[in-house]
Amino acid sequence: DVSADGSTRVVRTDTYGAYVWDMTEWRQVVTSTGLPAGEVGVERNAGVYEIRVAPSHPGRLYMSYRGYVYRSDDQGHTWTRTAFAQVEMDPNDSYRTLGEKLAVDPANPDVLYVGTPRNGLFVSQDGGASFTPAAGVPAGLQASNGWPGITGIVIDPNSRRTGGRSRLVYASSYGNGVWRSRDGGATWARLSGGPASVGHAVIGPDGTLFATAGDGSSVWRFARGAWTEITPPAGQYWHAVMADPFDANRVVVATDGGYLTQSYDRGATWAEIIWSVSRTASDIPWLAWTNESYMSNGDMRFDPTVPDQLWFAQGIGVWTASVSPGASAVTWSSRSAGIE
């Protein structure tokens, strides 16, 4: 995740914590000095279920860890546990690459949405001092290998405000479709049609919602009150979706192996898949010559401040690349130093 001004970037891992980018390398935030004293121990060196930056407050982080939710106001140097009651959260489950399980309101860093595997969606309007269940949103159904839960939690930063909160919020409950709040999380209603679950979702600069299905079979666009399926051809598993912050017409989707395709008309048509992928790694040289030609996809994001730049959270590290419209090849550069 990244703050709106690009100054704070965070990644989570399915084992051993989460990290903040310090411009040259990543800094571990799950530490014996940063966590509350009573919550440190060898057996607690677990992965992080989700971590997010408050878009308007680069120092404010929220983290789902060990079934609790923690808050930091100093970019992860120290943490306090919020009032969120502990629930089951497995950061290394079969659905660990599904995303947007936390969301922080761009208009208010104290407004937080928390998705869980089995207990539904929760909302805090006071920085974690209290939480309430999202009214009407059902808990996700059980899948073959566990509980994918609540995913695809995204907030439209351009929507009008209500009570100091962004009005439009979206969240997917596995097997129950996508739900929308039009009053800043107070009430929710299911959107008819669309995917039954969401792998990843993003809001374009014009307020359009783009989402990949939880099973990777399809890609969707929600605009003007209706869903449109915009799945590219070629029968791939479509995992990540990106909306260009500088061009509302440009959308990029990526397979679970990291291959890309671009659209320049909001998904009405798609360019050829970019199969030509290479890697460079000046920070950790051996990462460039591993046999992992299949770059397992955690998520991809457009940089909010640098046109055409993508960030890629991947199975063996974090990578960046400049991908211009019409590109036929991608060269990923490692930004992985500091990650265990």
CSV table of C-alpha atoms in Angstrom, one decimal:
chain,number,residue,atom,x,y,z
A,1,ASP,CA,0.0,0.0,0.0
A,2,VAL,CA,1.1,3.6,-0.5
A,3,SER,CA,0.1,7.0,0.9
A,4,ALA,CA,-1.5,9.5,-1.5
A,5,ASP,CA,1.7,11.6,-1.6
A,6,GLY,CA,3.9,8.5,-2.2
A,7,SER,CA,6.0,9.2,0.9
A,8,THR,CA,5.0,6.0,2.8
A,9,ARG,CA,4.9,2.5,1.3
A,10,VAL,CA,4.2,-0.7,3.1
A,11,VAL,CA,4.2,-4.4,2.3
A,12,ARG,CA,3.1,-7.4,4.3
A,13,THR,CA,4.5,-11.0,4.2
A,14,ASP,CA,2.9,-14.3,4.9
A,15,THR,CA,5.7,-15.0,7.4
A,16,TYR,CA,7.7,-12.7,9.6
A,17,GLY,CA,5.9,-9.4,9.7
A,18,ALA,CA,5.5,-6.3,7.5
A,19,TYR,CA,7.8,-3.6,6.2
A,20,VAL,CA,8.0,0.2,5.5
A,21,TRP,CA,10.1,1.5,2.7
A,22,ASP,CA,12.8,3.8,3.9
A,23,MET,CA,13.7,5.0,0.3
A,24,THR,CA,16.7,2.6,0.1
A,25,GLU,CA,15.5,-0.5,1.8
A,26,TRP,CA,12.6,-2.0,3.8
A,27,ARG,CA,12.3,-1.7,7.6
A,28,GLN,CA,10.7,-4.4,9.6
A,29,VAL,CA,7.8,-3.1,11.7
A,30,VAL,CA,7.0,-6.2,13.7
A,31,THR,CA,9.8,-5.8,16.3
A,32,SER,CA,10.4,-6.4,20.0
A,33,THR,CA,10.8,-2.6,20.5
A,34,GLY,CA,7.8,-1.5,18.5
A,35,LEU,CA,5.1,-3.8,19.7
A,36,PRO,CA,3.5,-3.5,23.2
A,37,ALA,CA,5.8,-5.2,25.8
A,38,GLY,CA,3.3,-7.9,26.6
A,39,GLU,CA,2.9,-9.0,23.0
A,40,VAL,CA,6.5,-9.9,22.1
A,41,GLY,CA,7.7,-13.5,21.9
A,42,VAL,CA,9.4,-16.0,19.6
A,43,GLU,CA,6.1,-17.8,19.0
A,44,ARG,CA,4.6,-14.6,17.7
A,45,ASN,CA,6.9,-14.1,14.7
A,46,ALA,CA,3.9,-14.5,12.5
A,47,GLY,CA,2.9,-13.0,9.2
A,48,VAL,CA,0.7,-10.0,8.9
A,49,TYR,CA,-2.8,-10.5,7.6
A,50,GLU,CA,-3.0,-6.9,6.2
A,51,ILE,CA,-1.3,-3.5,6.6
A,52,ARG,CA,-2.5,-0.1,5.3
A,53,VAL,CA,-1.4,3.5,5.2
A,54,ALA,CA,-3.8,6.3,5.9
A,55,PRO,CA,-3.8,8.1,2.5
A,56,SER,CA,-4.0,11.6,4.1
A,57,HIS,CA,-1.7,10.9,7.0
A,58,PRO,CA,1.5,9.1,5.9
A,59,GLY,CA,2.6,8.5,9.5
A,60,ARG,CA,-0.6,6.6,10.4
A,61,LEU,CA,-0.6,2.8,9.8
A,62,TYR,CA,-3.1,0.1,10.6
A,63,MET,CA,-2.1,-3.6,10.8
A,64,SER,CA,-4.1,-6.8,11.2
A,65,TYR,CA,-1.7,-9.1,13.1
A,66,ARG,CA,-2.3,-12.1,15.3
A,67,GLY,CA,-6.1,-11.6,14.9
A,68,TYR,CA,-5.9,-8.1,16.4
A,69,VAL,CA,-5.7,-4.7,14.8
A,70,TYR,CA,-2.8,-2.4,15.7
A,71,ARG,CA,-2.3,1.3,15.0
A,72,SER,CA,0.9,3.3,14.6
A,73,ASP,CA,1.3,7.1,14.3
A,74,ASP,CA,5.0,7.1,13.6
A,75,GLN,CA,5.3,4.9,10.4
A,76,GLY,CA,5.4,1.7,12.3
A,77,HIS,CA,8.2,2.4,14.8
A,78,THR,CA,5.8,1.9,17.6
A,79,TRP,CA,2.3,0.3,17.8
A,80,THR,CA,-0.7,0.2,20.1
A,81,ARG,CA,-3.4,-2.4,20.0
A,82,THR,CA,-6.8,-1.0,19.1
A,83,ALA,CA,-10.1,-2.1,20.7
A,84,PHE,CA,-10.7,-4.7,17.9
A,85,ALA,CA,-11.6,-8.0,19.5
A,86,GLN,CA,-9.3,-10.8,18.5
A,87,VAL,CA,-10.6,-13.1,15.7
A,88,GLU,CA,-9.1,-15.8,13.6
A,89,MET,CA,-6.8,-14.5,10.9
A,90,ASP,CA,-4.3,-16.7,9.1
A,91,PRO,CA,-1.8,-14.7,7.1
A,92,ASN,CA,-0.4,-17.8,5.4
A,93,ASP,CA,-3.7,-19.4,4.4
A,94,SER,CA,-4.7,-20.4,0.8
A,95,TYR,CA,-6.1,-16.9,0.2
A,96,ARG,CA,-3.3,-14.8,1.4
A,97,THR,CA,-2.8,-13.1,-2.0
A,98,LEU,CA,-6.3,-11.7,-2.1
A,99,GLY,CA,-6.3,-8.1,-1.1
A,100,GLU,CA,-7.8,-5.0,0.3
A,101,LYS,CA,-8.7,-6.5,3.7
A,102,LEU,CA,-8.2,-3.2,5.4
A,103,ALA,CA,-9.1,0.3,4.1
A,104,VAL,CA,-8.5,3.7,5.6
A,105,ASP,CA,-10.7,6.6,4.5
A,106,PRO,CA,-8.8,9.1,2.4
A,107,ALA,CA,-10.8,11.9,4.0
A,108,ASN,CA,-10.3,10.9,7.6
A,109,PRO,CA,-7.4,8.8,9.0
A,110,ASP,CA,-9.6,7.8,12.0
A,111,VAL,CA,-12.1,5.9,9.8
A,112,LEU,CA,-11.0,2.3,9.3
A,113,TYR,CA,-12.7,-0.7,7.6
A,114,VAL,CA,-11.5,-4.2,8.8
A,115,GLY,CA,-12.3,-7.4,6.8
A,116,THR,CA,-12.0,-10.8,8.5
A,117,PRO,CA,-12.0,-14.4,7.2
A,118,ARG,CA,-15.0,-15.6,9.2
A,119,ASN,CA,-16.5,-12.7,11.2
A,120,GLY,CA,-17.5,-10.2,8.5
A,121,LEU,CA,-16.7,-6.5,8.1
A,122,PHE,CA,-16.1,-4.0,10.9
A,123,VAL,CA,-16.0,-0.2,11.0
A,124,SER,CA,-14.2,2.2,13.3
A,125,GLN,CA,-14.8,5.9,13.2
A,126,ASP,CA,-12.5,6.9,16.0
A,127,GLY,CA,-9.1,5.6,15.1
A,128,GLY,CA,-9.6,2.1,16.6
A,129,ALA,CA,-11.1,3.1,20.0
A,130,SER,CA,-14.3,1.3,19.0
A,131,PHE,CA,-15.6,-1.0,16.2
A,132,THR,CA,-19.0,-1.9,15.0
A,133,PRO,CA,-20.1,-4.6,12.5
A,134,ALA,CA,-21.0,-3.3,9.1
A,135,ALA,CA,-24.7,-3.3,9.1
A,136,GLY,CA,-26.1,-5.9,6.7
A,137,VAL,CA,-22.9,-7.2,5.2
A,138,PRO,CA,-22.8,-11.0,5.7
A,139,ALA,CA,-19.6,-12.9,6.7
A,140,GLY,CA,-17.9,-14.6,3.8
A,141,LEU,CA,-18.9,-18.2,3.0
A,142,GLN,CA,-16.5,-21.1,3.4
A,143,ALA,CA,-14.4,-22.2,0.4
A,144,SER,CA,-12.8,-25.5,-0.4
A,145,ASN,CA,-9.5,-24.5,1.3
A,146,GLY,CA,-10.7,-22.2,4.0
A,147,TRP,CA,-12.3,-18.8,4.5
A,148,PRO,CA,-11.4,-16.1,1.9
A,149,GLY,CA,-13.5,-13.6,3.9
A,150,ILE,CA,-14.0,-9.9,3.2
A,151,THR,CA,-11.8,-8.6,0.4
A,152,GLY,CA,-11.8,-5.7,-2.1
A,153,ILE,CA,-12.4,-3.0,0.5
A,154,VAL,CA,-12.0,0.3,-1.4
A,155,ILE,CA,-13.1,3.8,-0.8
A,156,ASP,CA,-13.8,6.4,-3.5
A,157,PRO,CA,-11.7,9.4,-2.6
A,158,ASN,CA,-13.7,11.6,-4.9
A,159,SER,CA,-17.0,10.9,-3.3
A,160,ARG,CA,-18.8,13.6,-1.3
A,161,ARG,CA,-18.4,13.6,2.5
A,162,THR,CA,-20.8,12.7,5.2
A,163,GLY,CA,-19.9,13.4,8.8
A,164,GLY,CA,-16.3,13.9,7.8
A,165,ARG,CA,-16.2,10.5,6.0
A,166,SER,CA,-16.1,9.6,2.3
A,167,ARG,CA,-19.6,8.5,1.3
A,168,LEU,CA,-18.8,5.7,-1.2
A,169,VAL,CA,-17.2,2.5,0.2
A,170,TYR,CA,-17.2,-1.0,-1.5
A,171,ALA,CA,-16.4,-4.4,0.0
A,172,SER,CA,-16.8,-8.0,-1.2
A,173,SER,CA,-18.0,-10.9,1.0
A,174,TYR,CA,-16.9,-14.2,-0.4
A,175,GLY,CA,-19.8,-15.9,-2.2
A,176,ASN,CA,-22.1,-13.0,-1.4
A,177,GLY,CA,-21.1,-10.5,-4.0
A,178,VAL,CA,-20.0,-6.8,-3.7
A,179,TRP,CA,-21.6,-4.5,-1.2
A,180,ARG,CA,-21.7,-0.7,-1.2
A,181,SER,CA,-22.2,2.0,1.4
A,182,ARG,CA,-23.4,5.4,0.2
A,183,ASP,CA,-23.2,7.0,3.7
A,184,GLY,CA,-19.7,6.4,4.9
A,185,GLY,CA,-20.2,2.9,6.2
A,186,ALA,CA,-23.4,3.5,8.2
A,187,THR,CA,-25.6,1.3,5.9
A,188,TRP,CA,-24.8,-1.2,3.1
A,189,ALA,CA,-26.6,-2.8,0.2
A,190,ARG,CA,-25.6,-5.6,-2.2
A,191,LEU,CA,-24.9,-4.5,-5.8
A,192,SER,CA,-26.8,-6.7,-8.2
A,193,GLY,CA,-24.7,-8.6,-10.7
A,194,GLY,CA,-20.9,-8.5,-10.8
A,195,PRO,CA,-18.5,-11.0,-9.2
A,196,ALA,CA,-19.5,-13.3,-6.4
A,197,SER,CA,-16.2,-12.5,-4.7
A,198,VAL,CA,-13.2,-10.2,-5.4
A,199,GLY,CA,-9.5,-10.9,-5.6
A,200,HIS,CA,-8.4,-7.2,-5.9
A,201,ALA,CA,-10.2,-4.0,-6.5
A,202,VAL,CA,-9.3,-0.4,-7.3
A,203,ILE,CA,-11.0,3.0,-7.8
A,204,GLY,CA,-10.1,4.9,-10.9
A,205,PRO,CA,-9.5,8.7,-10.8
A,206,ASP,CA,-13.1,9.2,-12.1
A,207,GLY,CA,-14.7,7.0,-9.5
A,208,THR,CA,-15.0,3.9,-11.6
A,209,LEU,CA,-14.6,0.6,-9.7
A,210,PHE,CA,-12.5,-2.1,-11.3
A,211,ALA,CA,-12.3,-5.6,-9.7
A,212,THR,CA,-11.0,-9.1,-10.5
A,213,ALA,CA,-13.1,-12.1,-9.5
A,214,GLY,CA,-11.8,-14.0,-6.5
A,215,ASP,CA,-11.3,-17.1,-8.6
A,216,GLY,CA,-9.4,-15.1,-11.3
A,217,SER,CA,-11.9,-16.0,-14.0
A,218,SER,CA,-13.1,-12.5,-14.8
A,219,VAL,CA,-12.6,-8.8,-14.6
A,220,TRP,CA,-15.3,-6.3,-13.9
A,221,ARG,CA,-16.1,-2.5,-14.1
A,222,PHE,CA,-18.8,-0.8,-12.0
A,223,ALA,CA,-19.8,2.6,-13.3
A,224,ARG,CA,-23.1,4.6,-13.4
A,225,GLY,CA,-24.9,2.0,-11.3
A,226,ALA,CA,-24.1,-1.1,-13.4
A,227,TRP,CA,-21.6,-3.8,-13.7
A,228,THR,CA,-19.9,-4.6,-17.0
A,229,GLU,CA,-17.7,-7.7,-17.5
A,230,ILE,CA,-14.5,-6.6,-19.2
A,231,THR,CA,-12.4,-9.8,-19.0
A,232,PRO,CA,-9.5,-9.8,-21.5
A,233,PRO,CA,-9.3,-12.7,-23.9
A,234,ALA,CA,-6.8,-15.6,-23.6
A,235,GLY,CA,-8.3,-17.5,-20.6
A,236,GLN,CA,-5.8,-16.4,-18.0
A,237,TYR,CA,-6.2,-16.2,-14.2
A,238,TRP,CA,-6.6,-12.5,-13.7
A,239,HIS,CA,-5.3,-11.5,-10.3
A,240,ALA,CA,-4.4,-7.9,-9.9
A,241,VAL,CA,-6.0,-4.8,-11.4
A,242,MET,CA,-4.6,-1.3,-11.6
A,243,ALA,CA,-6.2,2.0,-12.6
A,244,ASP,CA,-3.8,4.7,-13.9
A,245,PRO,CA,-4.1,7.7,-11.6
A,246,PHE,CA,-3.1,10.0,-14.4
A,247,ASP,CA,-5.4,8.6,-17.1
A,248,ALA,CA,-9.0,7.4,-16.3
A,249,ASN,CA,-9.2,5.5,-19.5
A,250,ARG,CA,-6.2,3.3,-18.8
A,251,VAL,CA,-6.5,0.0,-16.9
A,252,VAL,CA,-3.9,-2.7,-16.4
A,253,VAL,CA,-4.6,-6.3,-15.3
A,254,ALA,CA,-2.1,-8.9,-14.4
A,255,THR,CA,-2.2,-12.7,-14.2
A,256,ASP,CA,-1.2,-14.7,-11.1
A,257,GLY,CA,2.2,-15.1,-12.8
A,258,GLY,CA,2.8,-11.4,-13.3
A,259,TYR,CA,2.1,-11.0,-17.0
A,260,LEU,CA,0.3,-7.8,-18.0
A,261,THR,CA,-2.2,-6.5,-20.5
A,262,GLN,CA,-3.4,-2.9,-20.9
A,263,SER,CA,-6.7,-1.2,-21.9
A,264,TYR,CA,-6.9,2.4,-23.0
A,265,ASP,CA,-10.7,2.5,-23.0
A,266,ARG,CA,-11.7,1.4,-19.5
A,267,GLY,CA,-11.6,-2.3,-20.4
A,268,ALA,CA,-13.7,-2.2,-23.6
A,269,THR,CA,-10.7,-3.6,-25.6
A,270,TRP,CA,-7.3,-5.0,-24.6
A,271,ALA,CA,-3.8,-5.0,-26.0
A,272,GLU,CA,-1.8,-8.2,-26.4
A,273,ILE,CA,-0.6,-9.8,-23.2
A,274,ILE,CA,3.0,-8.7,-22.4
A,275,TRP,CA,4.8,-12.1,-22.1
A,276,SER,CA,8.3,-10.6,-22.4
A,277,VAL,CA,9.4,-10.2,-18.8
A,278,SER,CA,13.0,-9.8,-17.5
A,279,ARG,CA,14.5,-8.8,-14.1
A,280,THR,CA,17.4,-6.8,-12.8
A,281,ALA,CA,18.5,-6.7,-9.1
A,282,SER,CA,21.3,-4.5,-8.0
A,283,ASP,CA,20.3,-4.7,-4.4
A,284,ILE,CA,20.2,-8.5,-4.1
A,285,PRO,CA,21.9,-9.7,-7.3
A,286,TRP,CA,20.8,-13.4,-7.0
A,287,LEU,CA,17.1,-12.4,-7.3
A,288,ALA,CA,17.7,-11.6,-11.0
A,289,TRP,CA,18.8,-15.0,-12.0
A,290,THR,CA,16.6,-17.3,-10.0
A,291,ASN,CA,14.6,-19.8,-12.0
A,292,GLU,CA,11.3,-18.2,-11.0
A,293,SER,CA,10.2,-17.0,-14.4
A,294,TYR,CA,6.7,-17.3,-13.1
A,295,MET,CA,6.6,-14.2,-10.8
A,296,SER,CA,3.9,-15.2,-8.3
A,297,ASN,CA,1.6,-12.2,-7.9
A,298,GLY,CA,0.7,-10.8,-4.5
A,299,ASP,CA,-0.5,-7.4,-5.9
A,300,MET,CA,0.5,-4.6,-8.2
A,301,ARG,CA,-0.1,-0.9,-7.9
A,302,PHE,CA,0.5,2.2,-10.0
A,303,ASP,CA,2.7,4.8,-8.2
A,304,PRO,CA,0.5,7.7,-7.3
A,305,THR,CA,3.2,10.3,-8.1
A,306,VAL,CA,5.3,8.8,-10.9
A,307,PRO,CA,3.6,8.3,-14.2
A,308,ASP,CA,3.7,4.8,-15.7
A,309,GLN,CA,5.6,3.3,-12.7
A,310,LEU,CA,4.3,0.0,-11.3
A,311,TRP,CA,5.1,-1.5,-7.9
A,312,PHE,CA,4.9,-5.3,-7.7
A,313,ALA,CA,4.6,-7.3,-4.4
A,314,GLN,CA,5.8,-10.7,-5.5
A,315,GLY,CA,6.7,-14.1,-4.0
A,316,ILE,CA,10.4,-13.3,-3.6
A,317,GLY,CA,10.4,-9.6,-3.1
A,318,VAL,CA,9.2,-6.2,-4.3
A,319,TRP,CA,9.8,-4.9,-7.8
A,320,THR,CA,9.2,-1.7,-9.8
A,321,ALA,CA,9.0,-1.1,-13.6
A,322,SER,CA,8.1,1.6,-16.0
A,323,VAL,CA,5.3,0.4,-18.2
A,324,SER,CA,4.2,2.9,-20.8
A,325,PRO,CA,1.1,2.6,-23.0
A,326,GLY,CA,1.8,0.3,-25.9
A,327,ALA,CA,4.7,-1.4,-24.1
A,328,SER,CA,5.6,-4.8,-25.4
A,329,ALA,CA,8.1,-5.8,-22.7
A,330,VAL,CA,8.6,-5.3,-19.0
A,331,THR,CA,11.8,-5.1,-17.0
A,332,TRP,CA,11.3,-5.4,-13.3
A,333,SER,CA,13.9,-3.9,-10.9
A,334,SER,CA,14.3,-5.3,-7.4
A,335,ARG,CA,13.4,-3.2,-4.4
A,336,SER,CA,13.7,-6.0,-1.9
A,337,ALA,CA,16.6,-5.1,0.4
A,338,GLY,CA,15.7,-5.5,4.0
A,339,ILE,CA,12.9,-8.1,3.6
A,340,GLU,CA,13.8,-11.4,5.3
